[in-house]
């Protein structure tokens, strides 16, 4: 039987998983056994990444957390068994290579890779190559990491790669003409949006290429989550612009009431990584622990109602865009990601 892929959203159909926006990591991990499995979670020491790590460890997995801030990571993960912290900075290609080389020399198969770390709403910053920081961190760093860990993913004979994307992909398609804002005015939400679109397109193409080797890829929107440090550097005016905060900078109580807890926010990552309901499926964008609907203008969005922020844009699962992004990512990182 030929396994299909998600080019142009071909598999973007909810499976009626039985879960919803209020489902937690505890709900989706019930009955799962990860004993003997090795997992890497980038950014696994804060927010939904930390919650994802706790869920995996609770069912027997061994988890490695690459971290830019080793001390913060060690502190936040203190007391959690079977977790190792290693140094890595997604904005520093040499550190990604060093982390991957160490993993390949010391570990066996890699069963699950969760590309969870991300930055958002930052002022214009560039890495040493001149690449815009949200693109470099959220996509290019993870593209390089996945490429370098590929031998270990193949070795698992049934691995999953999870890209934590966002509804924010709806803010911007990928700008192939000027991804690094060299010839257009920098808008942080445009930068964030295209980096999240890249997460989706990367999952589509990685799944297409990887399924022959038993590696399936997924992307997801965790939901609007309270208590993460993702928006830590955002100016209040951005939140006000989105209609979530009042003139004094306070979140509207009715908005706060609709936000997910961290346990709910991490549920979709954990579901994508472990659910049998996704066997034989890949390249899909998920939300609320289910496959999301294709958003062809049929879904009304209202930023003060997070439950309406759903669906995946056709441009973020488009076959030509996915192939083009893969080639551009190889060119920008200088890596030939051959499978």
Short mmCIF file of N, CA, C and O in Angstrom, two decimals, residues 39-153:
data_model
loop_
_atom_site.label_atom_id
_atom_site.label_comp_id
_atom_site.label_asym_id
_atom_site.label_seq_id
_atom_site.Cartn_x
_atom_site.Cartn_y
_atom_site.Cartn_z
N UNK A 39 14.54 10.46 23.28
CA UNK A 39 13.84 11.63 22.74
C UNK A 39 14.69 12.88 22.95
O UNK A 39 15.34 13.03 23.99
N UNK A 40 14.68 13.77 21.96
CA UNK A 40 15.31 15.09 22.12
C UNK A 40 14.21 16.13 22.04
O UNK A 40 13.36 16.08 21.14
N UNK A 41 14.21 17.08 22.98
CA UNK A 41 13.25 18.19 22.97
C UNK A 41 14.03 19.50 23.06
O UNK A 41 14.61 19.80 24.11
N UNK A 42 14.07 20.26 21.98
CA UNK A 42 14.75 21.56 22.05
C UNK A 42 13.87 22.52 22.86
O UNK A 42 12.65 22.45 22.81
N UNK A 43 14.51 23.37 23.64
CA UNK A 43 13.74 24.29 24.49
C UNK A 43 12.93 23.53 25.53
O UNK A 43 11.90 24.02 26.00
N UNK A 44 13.39 22.35 25.91
CA UNK A 44 12.63 21.49 26.83
C UNK A 44 12.79 21.85 28.29
O UNK A 44 12.59 21.00 29.16
N UNK A 45 13.14 23.10 28.57
CA UNK A 45 13.35 23.49 29.97
C UNK A 45 12.49 24.68 30.39
O UNK A 45 12.66 25.24 31.46
N UNK A 46 11.54 25.05 29.55
CA UNK A 46 10.63 26.15 29.91
C UNK A 46 9.32 25.97 29.16
O UNK A 46 9.26 25.31 28.12
N UNK A 47 8.26 26.55 29.70
CA UNK A 47 6.97 26.58 29.02
C UNK A 47 6.47 25.20 28.61
O UNK A 47 6.60 24.22 29.35
N UNK A 48 5.92 25.11 27.38
CA UNK A 48 5.35 23.83 26.96
C UNK A 48 6.43 22.78 26.69
O UNK A 48 6.17 21.59 26.76
N UNK A 49 7.67 23.22 26.42
CA UNK A 49 8.76 22.27 26.23
C UNK A 49 9.04 21.47 27.49
O UNK A 49 9.21 20.25 27.45
N UNK A 50 9.07 22.16 28.62
CA UNK A 50 9.31 21.52 29.92
C UNK A 50 8.18 20.52 30.23
O UNK A 50 8.42 19.40 30.68
N UNK A 51 6.96 20.93 29.94
CA UNK A 51 5.79 20.07 30.19
C UNK A 51 5.84 18.82 29.29
O UNK A 51 5.47 17.72 29.70
N UNK A 52 6.32 19.02 28.06
CA UNK A 52 6.47 17.91 27.10
C UNK A 52 7.48 16.89 27.64
O UNK A 52 7.25 15.68 27.60
N UNK A 53 8.60 17.40 28.15
CA UNK A 53 9.64 16.53 28.72
C UNK A 53 9.07 15.72 29.89
O UNK A 53 9.26 14.50 29.97
N UNK A 54 8.35 16.39 30.78
CA UNK A 54 7.77 15.70 31.95
C UNK A 54 6.84 14.56 31.52
O UNK A 54 6.84 13.49 32.10
N UNK A 55 6.04 14.83 30.47
CA UNK A 55 5.11 13.80 29.99
C UNK A 55 5.86 12.58 29.46
O UNK A 55 5.51 11.44 29.79
N UNK A 56 6.90 12.82 28.66
CA UNK A 56 7.67 11.69 28.10
C UNK A 56 8.34 10.87 29.20
O UNK A 56 8.33 9.64 29.17
N UNK A 57 8.95 11.57 30.15
CA UNK A 57 9.66 10.89 31.24
C UNK A 57 8.69 10.06 32.09
O UNK A 57 9.02 8.97 32.55
N UNK A 58 7.46 10.57 32.24
CA UNK A 58 6.46 9.89 33.08
C UNK A 58 6.08 8.51 32.55
O UNK A 58 5.55 7.68 33.27
N UNK A 59 6.34 8.29 31.25
CA UNK A 59 6.01 6.96 30.68
C UNK A 59 7.28 6.23 30.20
O UNK A 59 7.24 5.44 29.26
N UNK A 60 8.41 6.54 30.85
CA UNK A 60 9.60 5.71 30.68
C UNK A 60 10.67 6.15 29.71
O UNK A 60 11.68 5.48 29.54
N UNK A 61 10.48 7.30 29.02
CA UNK A 61 11.47 7.72 28.02
C UNK A 61 12.72 8.31 28.67
O UNK A 61 12.69 8.80 29.80
N UNK A 62 13.80 8.26 27.89
CA UNK A 62 15.03 8.98 28.25
C UNK A 62 15.05 10.24 27.38
O UNK A 62 14.91 10.14 26.15
N UNK A 63 15.19 11.42 27.99
CA UNK A 63 15.08 12.68 27.24
C UNK A 63 16.37 13.49 27.33
O UNK A 63 16.94 13.65 28.41
N UNK A 64 16.78 14.01 26.19
CA UNK A 64 17.94 14.90 26.14
C UNK A 64 17.45 16.29 25.75
O UNK A 64 16.68 16.45 24.80
N UNK A 65 17.86 17.27 26.53
CA UNK A 65 17.42 18.65 26.30
C UNK A 65 18.62 19.52 25.92
O UNK A 65 19.46 19.84 26.77
N UNK A 66 18.75 19.88 24.64
CA UNK A 66 19.80 20.81 24.26
C UNK A 66 19.38 22.23 24.67
O UNK A 66 18.23 22.61 24.45
N UNK A 67 20.31 22.97 25.30
CA UNK A 67 19.93 24.27 25.85
C UNK A 67 21.01 25.32 25.63
O UNK A 67 22.20 25.04 25.73
N UNK A 68 20.55 26.52 25.35
CA UNK A 68 21.46 27.66 25.21
C UNK A 68 21.93 28.09 26.60
O UNK A 68 23.07 28.46 26.80
N UNK A 69 21.00 28.06 27.56
CA UNK A 69 21.32 28.46 28.94
C UNK A 69 21.33 27.20 29.82
O UNK A 69 20.32 26.79 30.37
N UNK A 70 22.51 26.61 29.93
CA UNK A 70 22.69 25.34 30.65
C UNK A 70 22.24 25.43 32.11
O UNK A 70 21.58 24.54 32.63
N UNK A 71 22.60 26.54 32.78
CA UNK A 71 22.26 26.69 34.20
C UNK A 71 20.76 26.77 34.43
O UNK A 71 20.20 26.14 35.32
N UNK A 72 20.09 27.58 33.58
CA UNK A 72 18.63 27.71 33.69
C UNK A 72 17.97 26.36 33.44
O UNK A 72 17.06 25.94 34.15
N UNK A 73 18.48 25.65 32.41
CA UNK A 73 17.91 24.35 32.07
C UNK A 73 18.09 23.35 33.22
O UNK A 73 17.13 22.67 33.61
N UNK A 74 19.30 23.29 33.77
CA UNK A 74 19.58 22.34 34.86
C UNK A 74 18.69 22.64 36.07
O UNK A 74 18.16 21.73 36.72
N UNK A 75 18.51 23.93 36.33
CA UNK A 75 17.68 24.37 37.44
C UNK A 75 16.21 23.98 37.24
O UNK A 75 15.57 23.42 38.13
N UNK A 76 15.70 24.28 36.05
CA UNK A 76 14.28 24.02 35.76
C UNK A 76 13.95 22.53 35.69
O UNK A 76 12.82 22.12 35.90
N UNK A 77 14.98 21.72 35.34
CA UNK A 77 14.75 20.28 35.17
C UNK A 77 15.16 19.47 36.41
O UNK A 77 15.07 18.24 36.40
N UNK A 78 15.58 20.17 37.44
CA UNK A 78 16.05 19.52 38.65
C UNK A 78 15.00 18.57 39.21
O UNK A 78 13.82 18.93 39.29
N UNK A 79 15.41 17.37 39.57
CA UNK A 79 14.47 16.43 40.19
C UNK A 79 13.69 15.58 39.20
O UNK A 79 12.96 14.67 39.59
N UNK A 80 13.81 15.90 37.90
CA UNK A 80 13.11 15.07 36.90
C UNK A 80 14.08 13.98 36.44
O UNK A 80 15.17 14.29 35.96
N UNK A 81 13.71 12.71 36.60
CA UNK A 81 14.64 11.62 36.27
C UNK A 81 14.83 11.46 34.76
O UNK A 81 14.01 11.93 33.96
N UNK A 82 15.92 10.78 34.39
CA UNK A 82 16.18 10.40 32.98
C UNK A 82 16.23 11.56 32.01
O UNK A 82 15.85 11.42 30.84
N UNK A 83 16.68 12.72 32.48
CA UNK A 83 16.84 13.88 31.60
C UNK A 83 18.30 14.33 31.62
O UNK A 83 18.90 14.46 32.68
N UNK A 84 18.88 14.54 30.44
CA UNK A 84 20.25 15.05 30.33
C UNK A 84 20.21 16.40 29.62
O UNK A 84 19.51 16.54 28.61
N UNK A 85 20.96 17.36 30.14
CA UNK A 85 21.05 18.68 29.49
C UNK A 85 22.38 18.76 28.74
O UNK A 85 23.43 18.38 29.27
N UNK A 86 22.32 19.22 27.50
CA UNK A 86 23.54 19.40 26.70
C UNK A 86 23.54 20.82 26.12
O UNK A 86 22.48 21.40 25.89
N UNK A 87 24.73 21.35 25.86
CA UNK A 87 24.85 22.71 25.32
C UNK A 87 24.51 22.76 23.83
O UNK A 87 24.97 21.92 23.06
N UNK A 88 23.69 23.73 23.45
CA UNK A 88 23.41 23.99 22.03
C UNK A 88 22.69 25.32 21.88
O UNK A 88 21.82 25.64 22.68
N UNK A 89 23.07 26.07 20.87
CA UNK A 89 22.41 27.35 20.57
C UNK A 89 21.97 27.30 19.11
O UNK A 89 22.78 27.16 18.21
N UNK A 90 20.65 27.41 18.90
CA UNK A 90 20.11 27.30 17.54
C UNK A 90 20.58 28.42 16.61
O UNK A 90 20.47 28.30 15.40
N UNK A 91 21.11 29.51 17.19
CA UNK A 91 21.62 30.61 16.35
C UNK A 91 23.09 30.40 16.01
O UNK A 91 23.69 31.20 15.30
N UNK A 92 23.68 29.33 16.54
CA UNK A 92 25.12 29.08 16.34
C UNK A 92 25.31 27.72 15.66
O UNK A 92 25.29 26.68 16.31
N UNK A 93 25.50 27.71 14.32
CA UNK A 93 25.60 26.46 13.57
C UNK A 93 26.65 25.50 14.11
O UNK A 93 26.43 24.29 14.13
N UNK A 94 27.79 26.03 14.57
CA UNK A 94 28.87 25.16 15.07
C UNK A 94 28.40 24.39 16.31
O UNK A 94 28.76 23.22 16.50
N UNK A 95 27.60 25.04 17.16
CA UNK A 95 27.13 24.36 18.38
C UNK A 95 26.10 23.29 18.05
O UNK A 95 25.99 22.28 18.75
N UNK A 96 25.34 23.49 16.97
CA UNK A 96 24.37 22.46 16.53
C UNK A 96 25.14 21.22 16.05
O UNK A 96 24.83 20.09 16.42
N UNK A 97 26.17 21.46 15.24
CA UNK A 97 27.01 20.35 14.75
C UNK A 97 27.65 19.58 15.90
O UNK A 97 27.68 18.35 15.89
N UNK A 98 28.14 20.34 16.90
CA UNK A 98 28.83 19.70 18.03
C UNK A 98 27.85 18.86 18.85
O UNK A 98 28.17 17.73 19.26
N UNK A 99 26.65 19.39 19.08
CA UNK A 99 25.64 18.65 19.83
C UNK A 99 25.28 17.35 19.10
O UNK A 99 25.24 16.27 19.69
N UNK A 100 25.02 17.47 17.79
CA UNK A 100 24.61 16.30 17.00
C UNK A 100 25.72 15.25 16.94
O UNK A 100 25.47 14.05 17.07
N UNK A 101 26.96 15.72 16.77
CA UNK A 101 28.10 14.79 16.69
C UNK A 101 28.24 14.00 18.00
O UNK A 101 28.47 12.78 17.99
N UNK A 102 28.05 14.71 19.12
CA UNK A 102 28.15 14.05 20.43
C UNK A 102 27.03 13.03 20.58
O UNK A 102 27.26 11.90 21.05
N UNK A 103 25.83 13.40 20.17
CA UNK A 103 24.70 12.47 20.27
C UNK A 103 24.97 11.21 19.44
O UNK A 103 24.79 10.09 19.90
N UNK A 104 25.41 11.41 18.20
CA UNK A 104 25.63 10.26 17.30
C UNK A 104 26.73 9.35 17.81
O UNK A 104 26.69 8.14 17.61
N UNK A 105 27.72 9.93 18.50
CA UNK A 105 28.84 9.10 18.97
C UNK A 105 28.48 8.35 20.26
O UNK A 105 29.05 7.30 20.56
N UNK A 106 27.52 8.88 21.03
CA UNK A 106 27.23 8.29 22.34
C UNK A 106 25.92 7.51 22.41
O UNK A 106 25.74 6.67 23.27
N UNK A 107 24.98 7.85 21.53
CA UNK A 107 23.63 7.29 21.65
C UNK A 107 23.32 6.37 20.47
O UNK A 107 23.98 6.42 19.44
N UNK A 108 22.25 5.61 20.62
CA UNK A 108 21.79 4.74 19.52
C UNK A 108 20.74 5.47 18.70
O UNK A 108 20.92 6.62 18.31
N UNK A 109 19.62 4.80 18.45
CA UNK A 109 18.56 5.41 17.65
C UNK A 109 17.90 6.59 18.36
O UNK A 109 17.86 6.64 19.60
N UNK A 110 17.39 7.53 17.57
CA UNK A 110 16.59 8.65 18.10
C UNK A 110 15.15 8.39 17.68
O UNK A 110 14.84 8.39 16.49
N UNK A 111 14.27 8.17 18.64
CA UNK A 111 12.90 7.78 18.33
C UNK A 111 11.98 8.97 18.08
O UNK A 111 11.08 8.89 17.24
N UNK A 112 12.20 10.04 18.83
CA UNK A 112 11.36 11.23 18.68
C UNK A 112 12.24 12.48 18.80
O UNK A 112 13.05 12.59 19.72
N UNK A 113 12.07 13.39 17.85
CA UNK A 113 12.74 14.69 17.91
C UNK A 113 11.65 15.76 17.93
O UNK A 113 10.85 15.84 17.00
N UNK A 114 11.61 16.54 19.02
CA UNK A 114 10.63 17.62 19.11
C UNK A 114 11.36 18.95 18.94
O UNK A 114 12.10 19.39 19.83
N UNK A 115 11.16 19.57 17.79
CA UNK A 115 11.74 20.89 17.50
C UNK A 115 10.81 21.94 18.11
O UNK A 115 9.94 22.48 17.44
N UNK A 116 11.01 22.16 19.41
CA UNK A 116 10.07 22.95 20.19
C UNK A 116 10.54 24.38 20.46
O UNK A 116 9.72 25.29 20.59
N UNK A 117 11.85 24.59 20.55
CA UNK A 117 12.36 25.92 20.94
C UNK A 117 11.94 26.97 19.93
O UNK A 117 11.84 26.69 18.73
N UNK A 118 11.70 28.16 20.41
CA UNK A 118 11.32 29.22 19.48
C UNK A 118 11.41 30.59 20.13
O UNK A 118 11.37 30.72 21.35
N UNK A 119 11.57 31.62 19.28
CA UNK A 119 11.52 32.99 19.77
C UNK A 119 10.43 33.72 19.00
O UNK A 119 10.06 33.32 17.89
N UNK A 120 9.93 34.80 19.59
CA UNK A 120 8.79 35.50 19.01
C UNK A 120 8.84 36.96 19.39
O UNK A 120 9.29 37.32 20.47
N UNK A 121 8.35 37.79 18.47
CA UNK A 121 8.17 39.22 18.77
C UNK A 121 9.46 39.90 19.20
O UNK A 121 9.46 40.73 20.11
N UNK A 122 10.56 39.53 18.58
CA UNK A 122 11.84 40.15 18.94
C UNK A 122 12.13 41.32 17.99
O UNK A 122 11.64 41.34 16.86
N UNK A 123 12.93 42.29 18.44
CA UNK A 123 13.36 43.34 17.51
C UNK A 123 14.28 42.73 16.45
O UNK A 123 14.71 41.58 16.61
N UNK A 124 14.60 43.47 15.41
CA UNK A 124 15.45 42.93 14.34
C UNK A 124 16.82 42.58 14.89
O UNK A 124 17.54 43.42 15.39
N UNK A 125 17.15 41.29 14.80
CA UNK A 125 18.48 40.81 15.18
C UNK A 125 18.91 39.84 14.09
O UNK A 125 18.08 39.21 13.46
N UNK A 126 20.21 39.72 13.90
CA UNK A 126 20.72 38.80 12.88
C UNK A 126 21.78 37.88 13.49
O UNK A 126 22.49 38.28 14.41
N UNK A 127 21.88 36.68 12.95
CA UNK A 127 22.97 35.81 13.40
C UNK A 127 24.24 36.19 12.65
O UNK A 127 24.25 37.13 11.85
N UNK A 128 25.33 35.44 12.89
CA UNK A 128 26.61 35.84 12.28
C UNK A 128 26.61 35.74 10.76
O UNK A 128 27.44 36.33 10.09
N UNK A 129 25.62 35.01 10.21
CA UNK A 129 25.52 34.90 8.75
C UNK A 129 24.67 36.02 8.16
O UNK A 129 24.51 36.11 6.95
N UNK A 130 24.08 36.83 9.05
CA UNK A 130 23.22 37.90 8.57
C UNK A 130 21.76 37.49 8.43
O UNK A 130 20.94 38.22 7.89
N UNK A 131 21.43 36.30 8.94
CA UNK A 131 20.06 35.82 8.82
C UNK A 131 19.20 36.35 9.97
O UNK A 131 19.65 36.40 11.13
N UNK A 132 17.96 36.72 9.65
CA UNK A 132 17.03 37.25 10.66
C UNK A 132 16.82 36.21 11.76
O UNK A 132 16.68 35.02 11.49
N UNK A 133 16.79 36.66 13.02
CA UNK A 133 16.88 35.74 14.16
C UNK A 133 15.70 34.78 14.31
O UNK A 133 15.88 33.64 14.72
N UNK A 134 14.47 35.22 13.98
CA UNK A 134 13.33 34.30 14.14
C UNK A 134 13.40 33.17 13.11
O UNK A 134 13.12 32.02 13.42
N UNK A 135 13.83 33.52 11.90
CA UNK A 135 14.00 32.50 10.87
C UNK A 135 15.15 31.56 11.23
O UNK A 135 15.04 30.33 11.11
N UNK A 136 16.24 32.15 11.71
CA UNK A 136 17.43 31.35 12.06
C UNK A 136 17.14 30.39 13.21
O UNK A 136 17.50 29.21 13.15
N UNK A 137 16.44 30.88 14.23
CA UNK A 137 16.17 30.05 15.41
C UNK A 137 15.04 29.06 15.17
O UNK A 137 15.17 27.86 15.42
N UNK A 138 13.91 29.58 14.69
CA UNK A 138 12.70 28.76 14.61
C UNK A 138 12.75 27.73 13.48
O UNK A 138 12.20 26.65 13.61
N UNK A 139 13.42 28.08 12.38
CA UNK A 139 13.45 27.11 11.26
C UNK A 139 14.86 26.61 10.91
O UNK A 139 15.12 25.41 10.95
N UNK A 140 15.76 27.52 10.54
CA UNK A 140 17.06 27.06 10.00
C UNK A 140 17.85 26.22 10.99
O UNK A 140 18.45 25.21 10.62
N UNK A 141 17.85 26.63 12.27
CA UNK A 141 18.56 25.86 13.29
C UNK A 141 18.00 24.45 13.42
O UNK A 141 18.73 23.47 13.55
N UNK A 142 16.66 24.36 13.36
CA UNK A 142 16.02 23.05 13.47
C UNK A 142 16.20 22.21 12.20
O UNK A 142 16.30 20.98 12.28
N UNK A 143 16.25 22.87 11.06
CA UNK A 143 16.53 22.16 9.80
C UNK A 143 17.92 21.52 9.89
O UNK A 143 18.10 20.34 9.58
N UNK A 144 18.88 22.31 10.35
CA UNK A 144 20.26 21.80 10.48
C UNK A 144 20.33 20.67 11.50
O UNK A 144 20.95 19.63 11.26
N UNK A 145 19.68 20.86 12.65
CA UNK A 145 19.70 19.84 13.70
C UNK A 145 19.11 18.52 13.19
O UNK A 145 19.67 17.45 13.39
N UNK A 146 17.97 18.61 12.51
CA UNK A 146 17.30 17.41 12.00
C UNK A 146 18.17 16.71 10.97
O UNK A 146 18.30 15.47 10.97
N UNK A 147 18.80 17.50 10.10
CA UNK A 147 19.69 16.93 9.08
C UNK A 147 20.85 16.18 9.73
O UNK A 147 21.21 15.07 9.32
N UNK A 148 21.44 16.79 10.74
CA UNK A 148 22.61 16.19 11.39
C UNK A 148 22.24 14.95 12.20
O UNK A 148 23.07 14.04 12.39
N UNK A 149 21.02 14.91 12.71
CA UNK A 149 20.58 13.76 13.51
C UNK A 149 19.93 12.67 12.67
O UNK A 149 19.47 11.65 13.18
N UNK A 150 19.86 12.91 11.36
CA UNK A 150 19.15 12.00 10.46
C UNK A 150 19.58 10.54 10.60
O UNK A 150 18.72 9.63 10.64
N UNK A 151 20.90 10.22 10.70
CA UNK A 151 21.29 8.81 10.83
C UNK A 151 20.64 8.13 12.04
O UNK A 151 20.23 6.97 11.96
N UNK A 152 20.50 8.86 13.14
CA UNK A 152 19.90 8.29 14.36
C UNK A 152 18.38 8.15 14.22
O UNK A 152 17.78 7.21 14.76
N UNK A 153 17.75 9.06 13.48
CA UNK A 153 16.30 8.97 13.24
C UNK A 153 16.00 7.75 12.37
O UNK A 153 15.05 7.00 12.62
#
